[in-house]
Amino acid sequence: MMVAIYPGSFDPITYGHMDIAVRAAEVFDKVYVAVVYTKQSKSFWFGTEERLKLCKEALCHIPNVEVISYMGLTVDLAHKLGAQVMVRGLRMGSDFDYECEMALNNRKLAPDVDTIYFMASLEHIYVKSSLLREIADSNGEISHLVPDSVAAALRERINSRV
Ligand code: ADP
């Protein structure tokens, strides 16, 4: 049985993340979407519980995907779950340097867990949580970037600040 984890911030989950999760679920027997727990030093827009909830809602239709949260090293989580593979998505070349560093560091820490990349689909290649937040913050159209539940959460988050 091939088990994969798909780790990330998912702040918040977008159609781009969902596309990767769906495609990974077609390749692996089980995919854990692993939402990294908020560390005080890193500021996310959404707390861990809300990021987790939005991911669960967005991915509940895929039977072999389970959404969890975690703290600490991703390779430790992979070992705990018996995952042989870490899944990540690649958009433009700008993702490459960061992902390369991560993959090499992770392989040093856990040579038994390899990272497998899915190339972003053309329609999602420009979708990025940070840009999404900026567009939402300026009241721009986001319905092509995220499901309704995420759009509603973004609006609520923005309105709660004013
Ligand atoms: P990070 O761990 O850098 O905060 P994210 O949580 O935003 O990353 O994303 C988790 C993974 O999903 C990363 O590998 C990222 O490259 C990938 N990803 C994010 N958005 C997309 C997208 N639109 N298409 C493909 N992959 C994506």
mmCIF file of C-alpha atoms and ligand atoms in Angstrom:
data_model
loop_
_atom_site.group_PDB
_atom_site.id
_atom_site.type_symbol
_atom_site.label_atom_id
_atom_site.label_comp_id
_atom_site.label_asym_id
_atom_site.label_seq_id
_atom_site.Cartn_x
_atom_site.Cartn_y
_atom_site.Cartn_z
ATOM 1 C CA MET A 1 0.000 0.000 0.000
ATOM 2 C CA MET A 2 1.476 3.327 -1.082
ATOM 3 C CA VAL A 3 0.837 6.077 1.444
ATOM 4 C CA ALA A 4 1.616 9.745 0.717
ATOM 5 C CA ILE A 5 1.476 12.914 2.735
ATOM 6 C CA TYR A 6 0.768 16.264 1.136
ATOM 7 C CA PRO A 7 2.055 18.839 3.628
ATOM 8 C CA GLY A 8 1.580 22.586 3.511
ATOM 9 C CA SER A 9 0.199 25.706 5.112
ATOM 10 C CA PHE A 10 -3.056 25.760 3.129
ATOM 11 C CA ASP A 11 -3.701 29.351 4.244
ATOM 12 C CA PRO A 12 -6.299 28.919 2.831
ATOM 13 C CA ILE A 13 -6.761 25.913 0.537
ATOM 14 C CA THR A 14 -7.239 26.860 -3.137
ATOM 15 C CA TYR A 15 -8.332 25.075 -6.315
ATOM 16 C CA GLY A 16 -4.589 24.666 -7.005
ATOM 17 C CA HIS A 17 -4.043 22.661 -3.795
ATOM 18 C CA MET A 18 -7.236 20.685 -4.443
ATOM 19 C CA ASP A 19 -6.083 19.759 -7.928
ATOM 20 C CA ILE A 20 -2.838 18.315 -6.521
ATOM 21 C CA ALA A 21 -4.709 16.382 -3.794
ATOM 22 C CA VAL A 22 -7.143 14.898 -6.335
ATOM 23 C CA ARG A 23 -4.338 13.836 -8.673
ATOM 24 C CA ALA A 24 -2.245 12.393 -5.818
ATOM 25 C CA ALA A 25 -5.258 10.385 -4.669
ATOM 26 C CA GLU A 26 -5.405 8.792 -8.124
ATOM 27 C CA VAL A 27 -1.790 7.655 -7.843
ATOM 28 C CA PHE A 28 -1.478 6.643 -4.175
ATOM 29 C CA ASP A 29 -3.653 4.344 -2.080
ATOM 30 C CA LYS A 30 -3.933 6.855 0.740
ATOM 31 C CA VAL A 31 -3.110 10.568 0.869
ATOM 32 C CA TYR A 32 -2.855 12.522 4.114
ATOM 33 C CA VAL A 33 -3.251 16.248 3.526
ATOM 34 C CA ALA A 34 -1.194 17.557 6.425
ATOM 35 C CA VAL A 35 -1.892 21.105 7.576
ATOM 36 C CA VAL A 36 1.054 22.526 9.462
ATOM 37 C CA TYR A 37 0.211 23.717 12.947
ATOM 38 C CA THR A 38 0.546 27.469 13.490
ATOM 39 C CA LYS A 39 3.805 28.355 15.120
ATOM 40 C CA GLN A 40 3.786 31.657 16.919
ATOM 41 C CA SER A 41 6.783 32.835 14.881
ATOM 42 C CA LYS A 42 4.925 32.349 11.588
ATOM 43 C CA SER A 43 1.796 34.338 11.023
ATOM 44 C CA PHE A 44 -0.992 32.772 9.057
ATOM 45 C CA TRP A 45 -4.246 34.426 8.115
ATOM 46 C CA PHE A 46 -6.242 31.495 9.410
ATOM 47 C CA GLY A 47 -5.616 29.515 12.591
ATOM 48 C CA THR A 48 -4.882 25.812 12.403
ATOM 49 C CA GLU A 49 -8.459 24.741 13.208
ATOM 50 C CA GLU A 50 -9.950 26.881 10.457
ATOM 51 C CA ARG A 51 -7.367 25.831 7.841
ATOM 52 C CA LEU A 52 -8.070 22.226 8.809
ATOM 53 C CA LYS A 53 -11.843 22.696 8.578
ATOM 54 C CA LEU A 54 -11.650 24.384 5.157
ATOM 55 C CA CYS A 55 -9.389 21.598 3.833
ATOM 56 C CA LYS A 56 -11.750 18.929 5.167
ATOM 57 C CA GLU A 57 -14.762 20.587 3.523
ATOM 58 C CA ALA A 58 -12.940 21.008 0.219
ATOM 59 C CA LEU A 59 -11.645 17.428 0.068
ATOM 60 C CA CYS A 60 -14.378 15.379 1.766
ATOM 61 C CA HIS A 61 -15.516 13.976 -1.592
ATOM 62 C CA ILE A 62 -12.247 12.041 -2.075
ATOM 63 C CA PRO A 63 -12.505 8.762 -0.138
ATOM 64 C CA ASN A 64 -8.768 8.042 0.151
ATOM 65 C CA VAL A 65 -7.828 11.542 1.318
ATOM 66 C CA GLU A 66 -7.637 12.318 5.024
ATOM 67 C CA VAL A 67 -6.951 15.803 6.365
ATOM 68 C CA ILE A 68 -4.869 16.120 9.537
ATOM 69 C CA SER A 69 -2.782 18.769 11.270
ATOM 70 C CA TYR A 70 0.733 18.367 12.581
ATOM 71 C CA MET A 71 3.609 20.065 14.335
ATOM 72 C CA GLY A 72 7.295 19.442 13.973
ATOM 73 C CA LEU A 73 9.249 17.812 11.189
ATOM 74 C CA THR A 74 7.260 16.621 8.192
ATOM 75 C CA VAL A 75 9.554 13.597 7.836
ATOM 76 C CA ASP A 76 8.668 12.560 11.408
ATOM 77 C CA LEU A 77 5.004 12.704 10.451
ATOM 78 C CA ALA A 78 5.723 10.605 7.357
ATOM 79 C CA HIS A 79 7.375 7.944 9.539
ATOM 80 C CA LYS A 80 4.534 8.021 12.052
ATOM 81 C CA LEU A 81 1.945 7.492 9.297
ATOM 82 C CA GLY A 82 4.001 4.938 7.375
ATOM 83 C CA ALA A 83 4.141 7.224 4.328
ATOM 84 C CA GLN A 84 6.783 6.434 1.721
ATOM 85 C CA VAL A 85 6.173 9.626 -0.233
ATOM 86 C CA MET A 86 5.767 13.350 0.278
ATOM 87 C CA VAL A 87 3.720 15.110 -2.385
ATOM 88 C CA ARG A 88 4.311 18.718 -3.363
ATOM 89 C CA GLY A 89 3.108 20.895 -6.214
ATOM 90 C CA LEU A 90 5.268 22.882 -8.613
ATOM 91 C CA ARG A 91 4.059 25.994 -10.338
ATOM 92 C CA MET A 92 6.550 28.284 -12.023
ATOM 93 C CA GLY A 93 10.322 28.074 -11.777
ATOM 94 C CA SER A 94 10.063 30.263 -8.686
ATOM 95 C CA ASP A 95 8.830 27.234 -6.687
ATOM 96 C CA PHE A 96 11.777 25.154 -7.793
ATOM 97 C CA ASP A 97 14.593 26.567 -5.618
ATOM 98 C CA TYR A 98 12.586 26.333 -2.407
ATOM 99 C CA GLU A 99 11.238 22.878 -3.199
ATOM 100 C CA CYS A 100 14.703 21.628 -4.152
ATOM 101 C CA GLU A 101 16.134 22.793 -0.806
ATOM 102 C CA MET A 102 13.267 21.203 1.090
ATOM 103 C CA ALA A 103 13.518 17.912 -0.767
ATOM 104 C CA LEU A 104 17.279 17.619 -0.269
ATOM 105 C CA ASN A 105 17.076 18.476 3.426
ATOM 106 C CA ASN A 106 14.214 16.037 3.926
ATOM 107 C CA ARG A 107 16.017 13.257 2.075
ATOM 108 C CA LYS A 108 19.054 13.744 4.313
ATOM 109 C CA LEU A 109 16.825 13.491 7.386
ATOM 110 C CA ALA A 110 14.778 10.578 6.062
ATOM 111 C CA PRO A 111 16.309 8.741 3.079
ATOM 112 C CA ASP A 112 13.369 6.312 3.089
ATOM 113 C CA VAL A 113 10.847 9.082 2.287
ATOM 114 C CA ASP A 114 11.062 10.620 -1.167
ATOM 115 C CA THR A 115 9.363 13.746 -2.505
ATOM 116 C CA ILE A 116 7.233 13.481 -5.618
ATOM 117 C CA TYR A 117 6.120 16.591 -7.478
ATOM 118 C CA PHE A 118 2.977 17.173 -9.438
ATOM 119 C CA MET A 119 3.200 19.922 -12.029
ATOM 120 C CA ALA A 120 0.431 22.469 -11.516
ATOM 121 C CA SER A 121 -2.396 22.252 -14.011
ATOM 122 C CA LEU A 122 -2.393 25.074 -16.523
ATOM 123 C CA GLU A 123 -5.618 26.572 -15.170
ATOM 124 C CA HIS A 124 -4.182 26.722 -11.615
ATOM 125 C CA ILE A 125 -0.572 27.615 -12.288
ATOM 126 C CA TYR A 126 -1.069 31.238 -11.187
ATOM 127 C CA VAL A 127 -3.090 30.341 -8.065
ATOM 128 C CA LYS A 128 -1.253 31.172 -4.876
ATOM 129 C CA SER A 129 -2.665 31.586 -1.352
ATOM 130 C CA SER A 130 -0.723 34.809 -0.736
ATOM 131 C CA LEU A 131 -2.009 36.450 -3.936
ATOM 132 C CA LEU A 132 -5.494 35.151 -3.249
ATOM 133 C CA ARG A 133 -5.436 36.877 0.144
ATOM 134 C CA GLU A 134 -4.337 40.142 -1.464
ATOM 135 C CA ILE A 135 -7.071 39.977 -4.099
ATOM 136 C CA ALA A 136 -9.699 39.123 -1.469
ATOM 137 C CA ASP A 137 -8.445 41.925 0.759
ATOM 138 C CA SER A 138 -9.017 44.408 -2.051
ATOM 139 C CA ASN A 139 -12.485 43.020 -2.722
ATOM 140 C CA GLY A 140 -11.481 41.373 -6.016
ATOM 141 C CA GLU A 141 -13.171 38.399 -7.668
ATOM 142 C CA ILE A 142 -11.984 35.100 -6.156
ATOM 143 C CA SER A 143 -14.683 32.620 -7.166
ATOM 144 C CA HIS A 144 -12.375 31.082 -9.813
ATOM 145 C CA LEU A 145 -9.641 30.521 -7.204
ATOM 146 C CA VAL A 146 -11.411 28.903 -4.250
ATOM 147 C CA PRO A 147 -14.602 27.026 -3.369
ATOM 148 C CA ASP A 148 -17.531 28.980 -1.868
ATOM 149 C CA SER A 149 -16.744 27.909 1.708
ATOM 150 C CA VAL A 150 -13.236 29.362 1.453
ATOM 151 C CA ALA A 151 -14.490 32.557 -0.208
ATOM 152 C CA ALA A 152 -16.981 32.990 2.654
ATOM 153 C CA ALA A 153 -14.267 32.395 5.277
ATOM 154 C CA LEU A 154 -12.040 34.981 3.580
ATOM 155 C CA ARG A 155 -14.835 37.557 3.542
ATOM 156 C CA GLU A 156 -15.559 36.885 7.216
ATOM 157 C CA ARG A 157 -11.879 37.188 8.095
ATOM 158 C CA ILE A 158 -11.600 40.502 6.217
ATOM 159 C CA ASN A 159 -14.816 41.922 7.680
ATOM 160 C CA SER A 160 -13.771 40.977 11.215
ATOM 161 C CA ARG A 161 -10.749 43.257 10.901
ATOM 162 C CA VAL A 162 -12.686 46.413 9.969
HETATM 163 P P1 ADP B 1 4.006 26.249 1.798
HETATM 164 O O1 ADP B 1 4.339 24.942 2.431
HETATM 165 O O2 ADP B 1 5.107 26.801 0.960
HETATM 166 O O3 ADP B 1 3.321 27.242 2.665
HETATM 167 P P2 ADP B 1 1.440 25.870 0.558
HETATM 168 O O4 ADP B 1 0.786 25.441 1.778
HETATM 169 O O5 ADP B 1 0.938 27.133 -0.050
HETATM 170 O O6 ADP B 1 2.996 25.857 0.646
HETATM 171 O O7 ADP B 1 1.301 24.737 -0.545
HETATM 172 C C1 ADP B 1 1.630 23.402 -0.304
HETATM 173 C C2 ADP B 1 2.113 22.800 -1.604
HETATM 174 O O8 ADP B 1 1.124 22.995 -2.606
HETATM 175 C C3 ADP B 1 3.413 23.405 -2.134
HETATM 176 O O9 ADP B 1 4.187 22.368 -2.701
HETATM 177 C C4 ADP B 1 2.953 24.336 -3.217
HETATM 178 O O10 ADP B 1 3.929 24.484 -4.245
HETATM 179 C C5 ADP B 1 1.736 23.586 -3.738
HETATM 180 N N1 ADP B 1 0.793 24.475 -4.405
HETATM 181 C C6 ADP B 1 0.237 25.598 -3.914
HETATM 182 N N2 ADP B 1 -0.576 26.168 -4.830
HETATM 183 C C7 ADP B 1 -0.510 25.374 -5.935
HETATM 184 C C8 ADP B 1 -1.095 25.435 -7.249
HETATM 185 N N3 ADP B 1 -1.877 26.450 -7.627
HETATM 186 N N4 ADP B 1 -0.814 24.447 -8.126
HETATM 187 C C9 ADP B 1 0.027 23.453 -7.771
HETATM 188 N N5 ADP B 1 0.628 23.336 -6.561
HETATM 189 C C10 ADP B 1 0.367 24.285 -5.659
#
